[in-house]
Amino acid sequence: MNLSIVYALCAAALFGASTPLAKHFGLGLSPILLAGLLYLGSGLGLGMVRLIRDRGWQHSGLTPHEWPWLLGAILFGGILGPVALMYGLTRTAAATASLMLNLESVLTAVIAWLVFRENADRRIVLGMIAIVLGGVVLSWSDGAGASHDWTGPLAVALACLCWGIDNNLTRKVSASDAVFIAGIKGLIAGLVNTGLAVYLGAQWPATAQLMPILLVGFLGYSISLVLFVLALRGLGSARTGAYFSTAPFLGAALAVLAMGESVSIAFWVASALMAVGVWLHLTERHAHEHQHEATEHGHRHVHDEHHQHEHAFDWDPNEPHSHVHVHSPIKHSHAHFPDVHHRHRH
């Protein structure tokens, strides 16, 4: 299995588990404060990880033209999206929220296809439909008959739109250090939303409530986002979003395994639909002659057919290494995903 697919599915599992946990631990808190604390836990945790990993503060590796993409991703995905979701969770049943969260993968794919012209094969479209239908079945079985005002679901839908924009903007910088990208997003978003909540008079939680929220933010937001960025690097926005849309199912599966909850027939129907969707994606083969234009970027790589360049420093040809490098134009044919080296038109 492609390692990028593993990253996407693990990211989905962590985020799927974080949503019910955030609602559980965040009872009584301001939605803005809860969103801020979740991302603050994400940013602080990854900041410490990066300092330990790099033995001090290191340059991000982002080029000047990549910063606007990252700042846009932070605005939509780190500030607006979480606030909209936390507000929506206060006015929406958990089942309805799970149903609405499936919109994220659809909106991510639509933006990728229509705005950024990312390729979509028939198997990817059919697989996404199967995965989303699985989420609908899983949520509908618990949400039938519930009545809510429209502000909650609309807020959750707005969060999905923000994250759809975020996913596509983050794809533009996915070749850079994933830990830095996720960490800086969490830190800025956490400080902005937490500061805004305190300014508006939100009540600060007790330590017994604060620590679990920070931990959920670290696991469900930061680690999940690092894995998501790694998946974007290898799969592109639409395919990563499709795998990530298994989050509601994976979250429910974790609850069943960890908490011993009983399951209904709808759970197994949803499992089958999502399994079909993932199978369609796993068995996709996309190959054709394509042209690589000259480009310059930096990321961890080995010297394969896409990386043939000189170095101004000593390096081990048998080990992956990272630096800013230039790709010369090349035309060839092979199976590929819309990864950081295959963002061409069809």
GROMACS .gro file of C-alpha atoms in nm:
model
  346
    1MET     CA    1   0.000   0.000   0.000
    2ASN     CA    2   0.123   0.352  -0.080
    3LEU     CA    3   0.257   0.508   0.243
    4SER     CA    4   0.067   0.831   0.170
    5ILE     CA    5  -0.260   0.635   0.191
    6VAL     CA    6  -0.160   0.505   0.535
    7TYR     CA    7  -0.092   0.864   0.643
    8ALA     CA    8  -0.436   0.976   0.522
    9LEU     CA    9  -0.622   0.693   0.698
   10CYS     CA   10  -0.431   0.745   1.025
   11ALA     CA   11  -0.506   1.119   1.007
   12ALA     CA   12  -0.875   1.035   0.959
   13ALA     CA   13  -0.876   0.800   1.260
   14LEU     CA   14  -0.721   1.060   1.491
   15PHE     CA   15  -0.952   1.339   1.377
   16GLY     CA   16  -1.256   1.112   1.386
   17ALA     CA   17  -1.187   1.032   1.750
   18SER     CA   18  -1.121   1.397   1.840
   19THR     CA   19  -1.468   1.530   1.751
   20PRO     CA   20  -1.673   1.340   2.016
   21LEU     CA   21  -1.389   1.384   2.269
   22ALA     CA   22  -1.382   1.760   2.209
   23LYS     CA   23  -1.757   1.780   2.266
   24HIS     CA   24  -1.727   1.566   2.582
   25PHE     CA   25  -1.441   1.757   2.745
   26GLY     CA   26  -1.555   2.098   2.623
   27LEU     CA   27  -1.895   2.100   2.792
   28GLY     CA   28  -1.976   2.446   2.925
   29LEU     CA   29  -1.691   2.620   2.743
   30SER     CA   30  -1.721   2.899   2.490
   31PRO     CA   31  -1.697   2.755   2.135
   32ILE     CA   32  -1.425   3.007   2.049
   33LEU     CA   33  -1.225   2.918   2.361
   34LEU     CA   34  -1.260   2.544   2.297
   35ALA     CA   35  -1.140   2.585   1.938
   36GLY     CA   36  -0.851   2.798   2.058
   37LEU     CA   37  -0.742   2.552   2.326
   38LEU     CA   38  -0.755   2.256   2.088
   39TYR     CA   39  -0.524   2.432   1.843
   40LEU     CA   40  -0.310   2.571   2.125
   41GLY     CA   41  -0.247   2.213   2.241
   42SER     CA   42  -0.160   2.131   1.882
   43GLY     CA   43   0.082   2.421   1.834
   44LEU     CA   44   0.258   2.393   2.171
   45GLY     CA   45   0.295   2.016   2.139
   46LEU     CA   46   0.443   2.025   1.790
   47GLY     CA   47   0.663   2.321   1.881
   48MET     CA   48   0.826   2.109   2.150
   49VAL     CA   49   0.853   1.812   1.914
   50ARG     CA   50   1.030   2.027   1.653
   51LEU     CA   51   1.270   2.181   1.908
   52ILE     CA   52   1.366   1.836   2.034
   53ARG     CA   53   1.391   1.688   1.684
   54ASP     CA   54   1.605   1.970   1.544
   55ARG     CA   55   1.795   2.039   1.869
   56GLY     CA   56   1.690   2.402   1.856
   57TRP     CA   57   1.496   2.636   1.629
   58GLN     CA   58   1.558   2.579   1.258
   59HIS     CA   59   1.446   2.766   0.947
   60SER     CA   60   1.106   2.656   0.818
   61GLY     CA   61   1.230   2.590   0.465
   62LEU     CA   62   0.933   2.777   0.316
   63THR     CA   63   1.007   2.998   0.019
   64PRO     CA   64   0.864   3.356   0.010
   65HIS     CA   65   0.594   3.265  -0.243
   66GLU     CA   66   0.471   2.980  -0.019
   67TRP     CA   67   0.393   3.194   0.288
   68PRO     CA   68   0.068   3.346   0.148
   69TRP     CA   69  -0.068   2.996   0.088
   70LEU     CA   70   0.016   2.891   0.445
   71LEU     CA   71  -0.130   3.207   0.600
   72GLY     CA   72  -0.450   3.155   0.402
   73ALA     CA   73  -0.466   2.796   0.524
   74ILE     CA   74  -0.421   2.916   0.884
   75LEU     CA   75  -0.701   3.172   0.846
   76PHE     CA   76  -0.955   2.931   0.699
   77GLY     CA   77  -0.852   2.603   0.859
   78GLY     CA   78  -0.708   2.714   1.191
   79ILE     CA   79  -0.926   3.011   1.288
   80LEU     CA   80  -1.258   3.025   1.101
   81GLY     CA   81  -1.320   2.650   1.057
   82PRO     CA   82  -1.272   2.537   1.420
   83VAL     CA   83  -1.484   2.822   1.558
   84ALA     CA   84  -1.765   2.736   1.317
   85LEU     CA   85  -1.744   2.366   1.413
   86MET     CA   86  -1.740   2.428   1.790
   87TYR     CA   87  -2.038   2.662   1.754
   88GLY     CA   88  -2.219   2.405   1.540
   89LEU     CA   89  -2.158   2.129   1.796
   90THR     CA   90  -2.337   2.336   2.062
   91ARG     CA   91  -2.651   2.340   1.844
   92THR     CA   92  -2.631   2.009   1.661
   93ALA     CA   93  -2.668   1.644   1.764
   94ALA     CA   94  -2.352   1.435   1.735
   95ALA     CA   95  -2.504   1.218   1.461
   96THR     CA   96  -2.604   1.519   1.253
   97ALA     CA   97  -2.259   1.671   1.299
   98SER     CA   98  -2.096   1.349   1.180
   99LEU     CA   99  -2.319   1.352   0.873
  100MET     CA  100  -2.233   1.713   0.796
  101LEU     CA  101  -1.858   1.655   0.838
  102ASN     CA  102  -1.863   1.435   0.528
  103LEU     CA  103  -1.908   1.759   0.333
  104GLU     CA  104  -1.541   1.841   0.393
  105SER     CA  105  -1.411   1.573   0.157
  106VAL     CA  106  -1.669   1.664  -0.108
  107LEU     CA  107  -1.591   2.035  -0.090
  108THR     CA  108  -1.216   1.964  -0.086
  109ALA     CA  109  -1.249   1.760  -0.403
  110VAL     CA  110  -1.479   2.010  -0.577
  111ILE     CA  111  -1.238   2.297  -0.506
  112ALA     CA  112  -0.943   2.082  -0.618
  113TRP     CA  113  -1.114   1.986  -0.942
  114LEU     CA  114  -1.276   2.318  -1.035
  115VAL     CA  115  -1.030   2.576  -0.898
  116PHE     CA  116  -0.691   2.400  -0.897
  117ARG     CA  117  -0.769   2.169  -1.193
  118GLU     CA  118  -0.658   1.852  -1.015
  119ASN     CA  119  -0.723   1.531  -1.209
  120ALA     CA  120  -1.013   1.306  -1.100
  121ASP     CA  121  -1.048   0.958  -1.248
  122ARG     CA  122  -1.382   0.774  -1.254
  123ARG     CA  123  -1.272   0.534  -0.977
  124ILE     CA  124  -1.186   0.826  -0.748
  125VAL     CA  125  -1.527   0.986  -0.800
  126LEU     CA  126  -1.713   0.657  -0.747
  127GLY     CA  127  -1.500   0.576  -0.443
  128MET     CA  128  -1.571   0.914  -0.287
  129ILE     CA  129  -1.944   0.868  -0.344
  130ALA     CA  130  -1.931   0.528  -0.169
  131ILE     CA  131  -1.736   0.669   0.128
  132VAL     CA  132  -1.970   0.965   0.171
  133LEU     CA  133  -2.276   0.738   0.145
  134GLY     CA  134  -2.122   0.525   0.419
  135GLY     CA  135  -2.098   0.832   0.640
  136VAL     CA  136  -2.459   0.921   0.562
  137VAL     CA  137  -2.580   0.573   0.658
  138LEU     CA  138  -2.373   0.572   0.976
  139SER     CA  139  -2.505   0.911   1.088
  140TRP     CA  140  -2.863   0.879   0.967
  141SER     CA  141  -2.922   0.566   1.175
  142ASP     CA  142  -2.867   0.771   1.493
  143GLY     CA  143  -3.008   1.103   1.380
  144ALA     CA  144  -3.351   1.006   1.244
  145GLY     CA  145  -3.630   1.200   1.402
  146ALA     CA  146  -3.412   1.461   1.570
  147SER     CA  147  -3.516   1.822   1.529
  148HIS     CA  148  -3.271   2.110   1.550
  149ASP     CA  149  -3.254   2.467   1.432
  150TRP     CA  150  -3.062   2.533   1.112
  151THR     CA  151  -2.786   2.745   1.266
  152GLY     CA  152  -2.598   2.441   1.398
  153PRO     CA  153  -2.585   2.240   1.072
  154LEU     CA  154  -2.510   2.556   0.873
  155ALA     CA  155  -2.219   2.632   1.106
  156VAL     CA  156  -2.082   2.278   1.060
  157ALA     CA  157  -2.122   2.313   0.682
  158LEU     CA  158  -1.934   2.643   0.696
  159ALA     CA  159  -1.655   2.470   0.889
  160CYS     CA  160  -1.636   2.204   0.616
  161LEU     CA  161  -1.609   2.474   0.349
  162CYS     CA  162  -1.330   2.646   0.543
  163TRP     CA  163  -1.142   2.318   0.575
  164GLY     CA  164  -1.197   2.240   0.208
  165ILE     CA  165  -1.027   2.570   0.122
  166ASP     CA  166  -0.760   2.501   0.385
  167ASN     CA  167  -0.681   2.157   0.242
  168ASN     CA  168  -0.624   2.294  -0.106
  169LEU     CA  169  -0.412   2.585   0.018
  170THR     CA  170  -0.206   2.353   0.239
  171ARG     CA  171  -0.139   2.132  -0.063
  172LYS     CA  172   0.058   2.425  -0.208
  173VAL     CA  173   0.311   2.401   0.077
  174SER     CA  174   0.293   2.026   0.144
  175ALA     CA  175   0.649   1.968   0.019
  176SER     CA  176   0.783   2.163   0.318
  177ASP     CA  177   0.833   2.042   0.676
  178ALA     CA  178   0.496   1.895   0.783
  179VAL     CA  179   0.574   1.940   1.153
  180PHE     CA  180   0.643   2.311   1.103
  181ILE     CA  181   0.330   2.361   0.891
  182ALA     CA  182   0.102   2.191   1.143
  183GLY     CA  183   0.277   2.348   1.442
  184ILE     CA  184   0.267   2.709   1.319
  185LYS     CA  185  -0.094   2.669   1.214
  186GLY     CA  186  -0.188   2.539   1.559
  187LEU     CA  187   0.009   2.804   1.746
  188ILE     CA  188  -0.125   3.104   1.552
  189ALA     CA  189  -0.482   2.974   1.543
  190GLY     CA  190  -0.469   2.880   1.911
  191LEU     CA  191  -0.335   3.217   2.024
  192VAL     CA  192  -0.583   3.414   1.810
  193ASN     CA  193  -0.894   3.221   1.911
  194THR     CA  194  -0.795   3.183   2.277
  195GLY     CA  195  -0.709   3.552   2.302
  196LEU     CA  196  -1.038   3.648   2.134
  197ALA     CA  197  -1.237   3.424   2.369
  198VAL     CA  198  -1.069   3.571   2.679
  199TYR     CA  199  -1.128   3.923   2.545
  200LEU     CA  200  -1.498   3.843   2.503
  201GLY     CA  201  -1.517   3.726   2.864
  202ALA     CA  202  -1.500   3.346   2.829
  203GLN     CA  203  -1.446   3.159   3.154
  204TRP     CA  204  -1.110   2.978   3.176
  205PRO     CA  205  -1.147   2.604   3.246
  206ALA     CA  206  -1.008   2.429   3.552
  207THR     CA  207  -0.685   2.230   3.510
  208ALA     CA  208  -0.877   1.901   3.522
  209GLN     CA  209  -1.073   2.010   3.213
  210LEU     CA  210  -0.791   2.199   3.042
  211MET     CA  211  -0.533   1.921   3.023
  212PRO     CA  212  -0.754   1.664   2.839
  213ILE     CA  213  -0.857   1.935   2.589
  214LEU     CA  214  -0.492   2.019   2.516
  215LEU     CA  215  -0.412   1.648   2.476
  216VAL     CA  216  -0.706   1.598   2.237
  217GLY     CA  217  -0.582   1.898   2.039
  218PHE     CA  218  -0.228   1.757   2.022
  219LEU     CA  219  -0.337   1.413   1.901
  220GLY     CA  220  -0.651   1.491   1.702
  221TYR     CA  221  -0.537   1.815   1.544
  222SER     CA  222  -0.156   1.836   1.532
  223ILE     CA  223  -0.053   1.474   1.476
  224SER     CA  224  -0.352   1.428   1.247
  225LEU     CA  225  -0.256   1.739   1.050
  226VAL     CA  226   0.107   1.631   1.015
  227LEU     CA  227  -0.011   1.300   0.868
  228PHE     CA  228  -0.261   1.485   0.647
  229VAL     CA  229   0.013   1.710   0.506
  230LEU     CA  230   0.230   1.407   0.434
  231ALA     CA  231  -0.065   1.248   0.254
  232LEU     CA  232  -0.127   1.568   0.053
  233ARG     CA  233   0.235   1.555  -0.059
  234GLY     CA  234   0.186   1.211  -0.214
  235LEU     CA  235  -0.183   1.202  -0.314
  236GLY     CA  236  -0.307   1.553  -0.386
  237SER     CA  237  -0.611   1.726  -0.232
  238ALA     CA  238  -0.902   1.526  -0.377
  239ARG     CA  239  -0.763   1.179  -0.302
  240THR     CA  240  -0.642   1.273   0.045
  241GLY     CA  241  -0.983   1.426   0.118
  242ALA     CA  242  -1.153   1.108   0.002
  243TYR     CA  243  -0.952   0.887   0.237
  244PHE     CA  244  -0.996   1.143   0.516
  245SER     CA  245  -1.374   1.124   0.476
  246THR     CA  246  -1.359   0.785   0.650
  247ALA     CA  247  -1.305   0.981   0.975
  248PRO     CA  248  -1.666   0.947   1.104
  249PHE     CA  249  -1.657   0.570   1.049
  250LEU     CA  250  -1.309   0.527   1.196
  251GLY     CA  251  -1.406   0.737   1.498
  252ALA     CA  252  -1.711   0.517   1.552
  253ALA     CA  253  -1.503   0.201   1.508
  254LEU     CA  254  -1.256   0.322   1.770
  255ALA     CA  255  -1.543   0.389   2.008
  256VAL     CA  256  -1.673   0.035   1.954
  257LEU     CA  257  -1.333  -0.124   2.014
  258ALA     CA  258  -1.231   0.097   2.307
  259MET     CA  259  -1.565   0.141   2.482
  260GLY     CA  260  -1.750  -0.176   2.387
  261GLU     CA  261  -2.047   0.005   2.232
  262SER     CA  262  -2.300  -0.210   2.047
  263VAL     CA  263  -2.333  -0.169   1.672
  264SER     CA  264  -2.633  -0.173   1.443
  265ILE     CA  265  -2.687  -0.314   1.097
  266ALA     CA  266  -2.634   0.041   0.966
  267PHE     CA  267  -2.279   0.030   1.104
  268TRP     CA  268  -2.195  -0.276   0.895
  269VAL     CA  269  -2.364  -0.129   0.586
  270ALA     CA  270  -2.155   0.184   0.630
  271SER     CA  271  -1.844  -0.031   0.677
  272ALA     CA  272  -1.912  -0.211   0.350
  273LEU     CA  273  -1.970   0.112   0.157
  274MET     CA  274  -1.653   0.272   0.289
  275ALA     CA  275  -1.453  -0.044   0.225
  276VAL     CA  276  -1.571  -0.038  -0.137
  277GLY     CA  277  -1.472   0.327  -0.165
  278VAL     CA  278  -1.125   0.269  -0.023
  279TRP     CA  279  -1.081  -0.037  -0.249
  280LEU     CA  280  -1.170   0.170  -0.557
  281HIS     CA  281  -0.904   0.421  -0.458
  282LEU     CA  282  -0.641   0.160  -0.377
  283THR     CA  283  -0.687  -0.008  -0.715
  284GLU     CA  284  -0.669   0.315  -0.917
  285ARG     CA  285  -0.393   0.328  -1.175
  286HIS     CA  286  -0.328   0.660  -1.346
  287ALA     CA  287  -0.054   0.662  -1.612
  288HIS     CA  288   0.009   0.870  -1.925
  289GLU     CA  289   0.282   1.072  -2.092
  290HIS     CA  290   0.320   1.403  -1.913
  291GLN     CA  291   0.547   1.706  -1.914
  292HIS     CA  292   0.730   1.832  -1.603
  293GLU     CA  293   0.796   2.203  -1.618
  294ALA     CA  294   1.103   2.361  -1.456
  295THR     CA  295   1.037   2.427  -1.087
  296GLU     CA  296   1.222   2.504  -0.766
  297HIS     CA  297   1.124   2.381  -0.419
  298GLY     CA  298   1.262   2.205  -0.114
  299HIS     CA  299   1.166   1.875   0.049
  300ARG     CA  300   1.310   1.542   0.164
  301HIS     CA  301   1.403   1.329  -0.139
  302VAL     CA  302   1.631   1.068  -0.291
  303HIS     CA  303   1.783   1.089  -0.638
  304ASP     CA  304   1.524   0.917  -0.856
  305GLU     CA  305   1.412   1.002  -1.210
  306HIS     CA  306   1.253   1.325  -1.082
  307HIS     CA  307   1.560   1.436  -0.886
  308GLN     CA  308   1.874   1.467  -1.097
  309HIS     CA  309   2.067   1.771  -0.979
  310GLU     CA  310   2.408   1.879  -0.851
  311HIS     CA  311   2.497   1.963  -0.491
  312ALA     CA  312   2.717   2.233  -0.342
  313PHE     CA  313   2.775   2.020  -0.031
  314ASP     CA  314   2.875   1.666   0.062
  315TRP     CA  315   2.587   1.416   0.061
  316ASP     CA  316   2.526   1.043   0.085
  317PRO     CA  317   2.361   0.915  -0.237
  318ASN     CA  318   2.208   0.627  -0.042
  319GLU     CA  319   2.026   0.845   0.214
  320PRO     CA  320   1.726   1.082   0.179
  321HIS     CA  321   1.818   1.447   0.225
  322SER     CA  322   1.643   1.784   0.213
  323HIS     CA  323   1.738   2.112   0.044
  324VAL     CA  324   1.604   2.361  -0.209
  325HIS     CA  325   1.661   2.217  -0.557
  326VAL     CA  326   1.566   2.285  -0.919
  327HIS     CA  327   1.379   2.042  -1.144
  328SER     CA  328   1.470   2.057  -1.512
  329PRO     CA  329   1.192   2.006  -1.771
  330ILE     CA  330   1.131   1.640  -1.853
  331LYS     CA  331   0.870   1.441  -2.046
  332HIS     CA  332   0.800   1.076  -1.961
  333SER     CA  333   0.525   0.826  -1.882
  334HIS     CA  334   0.462   0.625  -1.564
  335ALA     CA  335   0.192   0.557  -1.304
  336HIS     CA  336   0.153   0.851  -1.066
  337PHE     CA  337  -0.069   1.041  -0.825
  338PRO     CA  338  -0.116   1.422  -0.832
  339ASP     CA  339   0.171   1.458  -0.583
  340VAL     CA  340   0.412   1.750  -0.548
  341HIS     CA  341   0.581   1.652  -0.876
  342HIS     CA  342   0.269   1.578  -1.081
  343ARG     CA  343   0.046   1.882  -1.081
  344HIS     CA  344  -0.010   1.901  -1.452
  345ARG     CA  345  -0.322   1.947  -1.660
  346HIS     CA  346  -0.490   1.657  -1.844
   0.00000   0.00000   0.00000
